Amino acid sequence: MALYEHVFLARQDISGQQVDSLVQDFKKLIEDGGGSIGKTEYWGLKTIAYRIKKNRKAHYTLMNIDAPHEAVAEMERQMRLNSDVLRFMTIRVDELEEEPSAQMRRSDRDDRDGRRGDRRGPPRDRDRDRDRDSESRSSEKAETKTEKEEKAE
């Protein structure tokens, strides 16, 4: 059987329980077709890059599938008919990852002890920077004046 990674986006209006219900329905379709779903990951409600069917956010879900092509094609057909599914993508892979996906590892990283890699924090003191810059400019001017005076002598 072929191995697939499948990600789908569900409408923002539905709850997390309804997303789980969708996953169970699709899992049943795959199992009826002679396949199995190894891992499912719910990535949460995330903002999408552009509006899709009047939705600005979507529930993201990943499924690792080990099934024949016909079962996956039937699942995709059902997704096209389901109004709760905004988009989906199925990719055939050589092997399935058993460890958490990069998206899940990223969310785990956000829970660290308050350390933040982004540059948020108190705003820098712009007046201090401005004073420092003006001091360096005035010292440069003073140096050029003394050089001119030395050349004149």
mmCIF file of C-alpha atoms in Angstrom:
data_model
loop_
_atom_site.group_PDB
_atom_site.id
_atom_site.type_symbol
_atom_site.label_atom_id
_atom_site.label_comp_id
_atom_site.label_asym_id
_atom_site.label_seq_id
_atom_site.Cartn_x
_atom_site.Cartn_y
_atom_site.Cartn_z
ATOM 1 C CA MET A 1 0.000 0.000 0.000
ATOM 2 C CA ALA A 2 1.028 3.588 -0.592
ATOM 3 C CA LEU A 3 1.964 6.034 2.159
ATOM 4 C CA TYR A 4 0.459 9.531 2.243
ATOM 5 C CA GLU A 5 0.620 12.674 4.337
ATOM 6 C CA HIS A 6 -2.691 14.477 4.260
ATOM 7 C CA VAL A 7 -3.441 17.955 5.641
ATOM 8 C CA PHE A 8 -6.855 19.545 5.608
ATOM 9 C CA LEU A 9 -8.268 22.890 6.701
ATOM 10 C CA ALA A 10 -11.696 23.027 8.324
ATOM 11 C CA ARG A 11 -13.919 26.100 8.715
ATOM 12 C CA GLN A 12 -13.296 28.411 11.652
ATOM 13 C CA ASP A 13 -16.955 28.229 12.728
ATOM 14 C CA ILE A 14 -16.838 24.598 13.823
ATOM 15 C CA SER A 15 -15.544 23.428 17.193
ATOM 16 C CA GLY A 16 -12.543 21.233 17.921
ATOM 17 C CA GLN A 17 -14.914 18.343 18.690
ATOM 18 C CA GLN A 18 -16.473 18.672 15.252
ATOM 19 C CA VAL A 19 -13.001 18.569 13.706
ATOM 20 C CA ASP A 20 -12.342 15.340 15.650
ATOM 21 C CA SER A 21 -15.627 13.995 14.302
ATOM 22 C CA LEU A 22 -14.497 14.803 10.747
ATOM 23 C CA VAL A 23 -11.202 12.990 11.370
ATOM 24 C CA GLN A 24 -13.080 9.931 12.664
ATOM 25 C CA ASP A 25 -15.350 9.927 9.590
ATOM 26 C CA PHE A 26 -12.367 10.089 7.244
ATOM 27 C CA LYS A 27 -10.556 7.430 9.277
ATOM 28 C CA LYS A 28 -13.556 5.129 8.867
ATOM 29 C CA LEU A 29 -13.530 5.737 5.094
ATOM 30 C CA ILE A 30 -9.843 4.797 4.884
ATOM 31 C CA GLU A 31 -10.299 1.681 7.036
ATOM 32 C CA ASP A 32 -13.304 0.578 4.942
ATOM 33 C CA GLY A 33 -11.071 0.939 1.877
ATOM 34 C CA GLY A 34 -8.468 -1.400 3.363
ATOM 35 C CA GLY A 35 -6.046 1.160 4.787
ATOM 36 C CA SER A 36 -5.093 2.638 8.117
ATOM 37 C CA ILE A 37 -4.274 6.008 9.631
ATOM 38 C CA GLY A 38 -1.078 5.972 11.651
ATOM 39 C CA LYS A 39 -0.923 9.401 13.248
ATOM 40 C CA THR A 40 -3.227 12.387 13.415
ATOM 41 C CA GLU A 41 -2.175 15.812 14.661
ATOM 42 C CA TYR A 42 -4.491 18.705 15.367
ATOM 43 C CA TRP A 43 -2.470 21.879 14.804
ATOM 44 C CA GLY A 44 -5.171 24.205 16.059
ATOM 45 C CA LEU A 45 -7.063 27.203 14.800
ATOM 46 C CA LYS A 46 -4.638 29.354 12.808
ATOM 47 C CA THR A 47 -4.862 32.487 10.722
ATOM 48 C CA ILE A 48 -4.616 31.748 7.010
ATOM 49 C CA ALA A 49 -2.768 33.890 4.481
ATOM 50 C CA TYR A 50 -5.887 34.879 2.536
ATOM 51 C CA ARG A 51 -9.636 34.458 2.874
ATOM 52 C CA ILE A 52 -11.074 31.149 1.728
ATOM 53 C CA LYS A 53 -14.864 31.020 1.425
ATOM 54 C CA LYS A 54 -15.170 34.039 3.757
ATOM 55 C CA ASN A 55 -12.947 32.442 6.436
ATOM 56 C CA ARG A 56 -9.873 34.184 7.832
ATOM 57 C CA LYS A 57 -8.906 31.285 10.111
ATOM 58 C CA ALA A 58 -8.999 27.512 9.804
ATOM 59 C CA HIS A 59 -8.534 24.360 11.885
ATOM 60 C CA TYR A 60 -5.435 22.526 10.595
ATOM 61 C CA THR A 61 -5.180 18.723 10.857
ATOM 62 C CA LEU A 62 -2.475 16.309 9.631
ATOM 63 C CA MET A 63 -3.070 12.600 8.985
ATOM 64 C CA ASN A 64 -0.493 9.941 8.083
ATOM 65 C CA ILE A 65 -2.225 7.409 5.850
ATOM 66 C CA ASP A 66 -1.227 3.911 4.744
ATOM 67 C CA ALA A 67 -3.866 2.955 2.187
ATOM 68 C CA PRO A 68 -4.490 2.042 -1.443
ATOM 69 C CA HIS A 69 -5.020 4.881 -3.887
ATOM 70 C CA GLU A 70 -8.736 4.126 -4.278
ATOM 71 C CA ALA A 71 -9.407 4.671 -0.559
ATOM 72 C CA VAL A 72 -7.546 7.989 -0.583
ATOM 73 C CA ALA A 73 -9.378 9.085 -3.734
ATOM 74 C CA GLU A 74 -12.724 8.312 -2.057
ATOM 75 C CA MET A 75 -11.714 10.292 1.037
ATOM 76 C CA GLU A 76 -10.745 13.259 -1.153
ATOM 77 C CA ARG A 77 -14.082 13.008 -2.975
ATOM 78 C CA GLN A 78 -15.917 13.124 0.354
ATOM 79 C CA MET A 79 -13.832 16.136 1.402
ATOM 80 C CA ARG A 80 -14.806 18.006 -1.762
ATOM 81 C CA LEU A 81 -18.475 17.393 -0.924
ATOM 82 C CA ASN A 82 -18.136 18.377 2.747
ATOM 83 C CA SER A 83 -18.825 22.084 3.298
ATOM 84 C CA ASP A 84 -16.769 22.122 6.529
ATOM 85 C CA VAL A 85 -13.526 21.337 4.663
ATOM 86 C CA LEU A 86 -12.017 24.431 3.041
ATOM 87 C CA ARG A 87 -8.856 22.941 1.504
ATOM 88 C CA PHE A 88 -6.871 19.730 1.582
ATOM 89 C CA MET A 89 -3.606 18.400 0.228
ATOM 90 C CA THR A 90 -2.472 14.807 -0.043
ATOM 91 C CA ILE A 91 1.176 14.005 -0.756
ATOM 92 C CA ARG A 92 2.590 10.563 -1.420
ATOM 93 C CA VAL A 93 5.732 9.914 0.646
ATOM 94 C CA ASP A 94 8.348 7.164 0.777
ATOM 95 C CA GLU A 95 8.076 6.747 4.546
ATOM 96 C CA LEU A 96 5.902 8.186 7.286
ATOM 97 C CA GLU A 97 7.367 10.211 10.130
ATOM 98 C CA GLU A 98 6.595 8.743 13.533
ATOM 99 C CA GLU A 99 7.918 11.700 15.501
ATOM 100 C CA PRO A 100 5.932 14.934 15.893
ATOM 101 C CA SER A 101 5.776 17.085 12.789
ATOM 102 C CA ALA A 102 7.671 20.359 12.498
ATOM 103 C CA GLN A 103 4.466 22.253 13.245
ATOM 104 C CA MET A 104 3.998 20.401 16.543
ATOM 105 C CA ARG A 105 7.655 20.833 17.499
ATOM 106 C CA ARG A 106 7.279 24.550 16.876
ATOM 107 C CA SER A 107 4.320 24.803 19.249
ATOM 108 C CA ASP A 108 6.293 22.886 21.907
ATOM 109 C CA ARG A 109 9.104 25.402 21.549
ATOM 110 C CA ASP A 110 6.693 28.253 22.312
ATOM 111 C CA ASP A 111 6.049 26.813 25.796
ATOM 112 C CA ARG A 112 9.617 27.323 27.022
ATOM 113 C CA ASP A 113 10.231 29.144 30.280
ATOM 114 C CA GLY A 114 9.198 32.529 28.998
ATOM 115 C CA ARG A 115 12.317 32.856 26.858
ATOM 116 C CA ARG A 116 11.461 34.412 23.569
ATOM 117 C CA GLY A 117 13.568 34.404 20.467
ATOM 118 C CA ASP A 118 11.704 37.261 18.901
ATOM 119 C CA ARG A 119 12.976 40.748 19.632
ATOM 120 C CA ARG A 120 10.059 41.864 21.735
ATOM 121 C CA GLY A 121 10.751 43.723 24.885
ATOM 122 C CA PRO A 122 10.951 47.265 26.090
ATOM 123 C CA PRO A 123 11.502 49.734 23.289
ATOM 124 C CA ARG A 124 15.013 51.003 22.992
ATOM 125 C CA ASP A 125 15.833 54.470 24.197
ATOM 126 C CA ARG A 126 15.777 56.434 20.967
ATOM 127 C CA ASP A 127 16.920 59.671 22.643
ATOM 128 C CA ARG A 128 20.045 57.946 23.914
ATOM 129 C CA ASP A 129 20.737 56.599 20.428
ATOM 130 C CA ARG A 130 20.177 60.023 18.914
ATOM 131 C CA ASP A 131 22.563 61.633 21.422
ATOM 132 C CA ARG A 132 25.182 58.988 20.729
ATOM 133 C CA ASP A 133 24.889 59.537 16.984
ATOM 134 C CA SER A 134 25.118 63.326 17.307
ATOM 135 C CA GLU A 135 28.218 63.013 19.534
ATOM 136 C CA SER A 136 29.958 60.841 16.972
ATOM 137 C CA ARG A 137 29.109 63.310 14.190
ATOM 138 C CA SER A 138 30.396 66.299 16.169
ATOM 139 C CA SER A 139 33.666 64.501 16.986
ATOM 140 C CA GLU A 140 34.113 63.682 13.283
ATOM 141 C CA LYS A 141 33.640 67.359 12.419
ATOM 142 C CA ALA A 142 36.189 68.379 15.054
ATOM 143 C CA GLU A 143 38.724 65.931 13.637
ATOM 144 C CA THR A 144 38.295 67.252 10.107
ATOM 145 C CA LYS A 145 38.759 70.863 11.333
ATOM 146 C CA THR A 146 42.022 70.023 13.088
ATOM 147 C CA GLU A 147 43.269 68.180 10.003
ATOM 148 C CA LYS A 148 42.524 71.234 7.846
ATOM 149 C CA GLU A 149 44.319 73.524 10.307
ATOM 150 C CA GLU A 150 47.387 71.250 10.305
ATOM 151 C CA LYS A 151 47.493 71.250 6.513
ATOM 152 C CA ALA A 152 47.232 75.041 6.440
ATOM 153 C CA GLU A 153 50.340 75.359 8.628
#
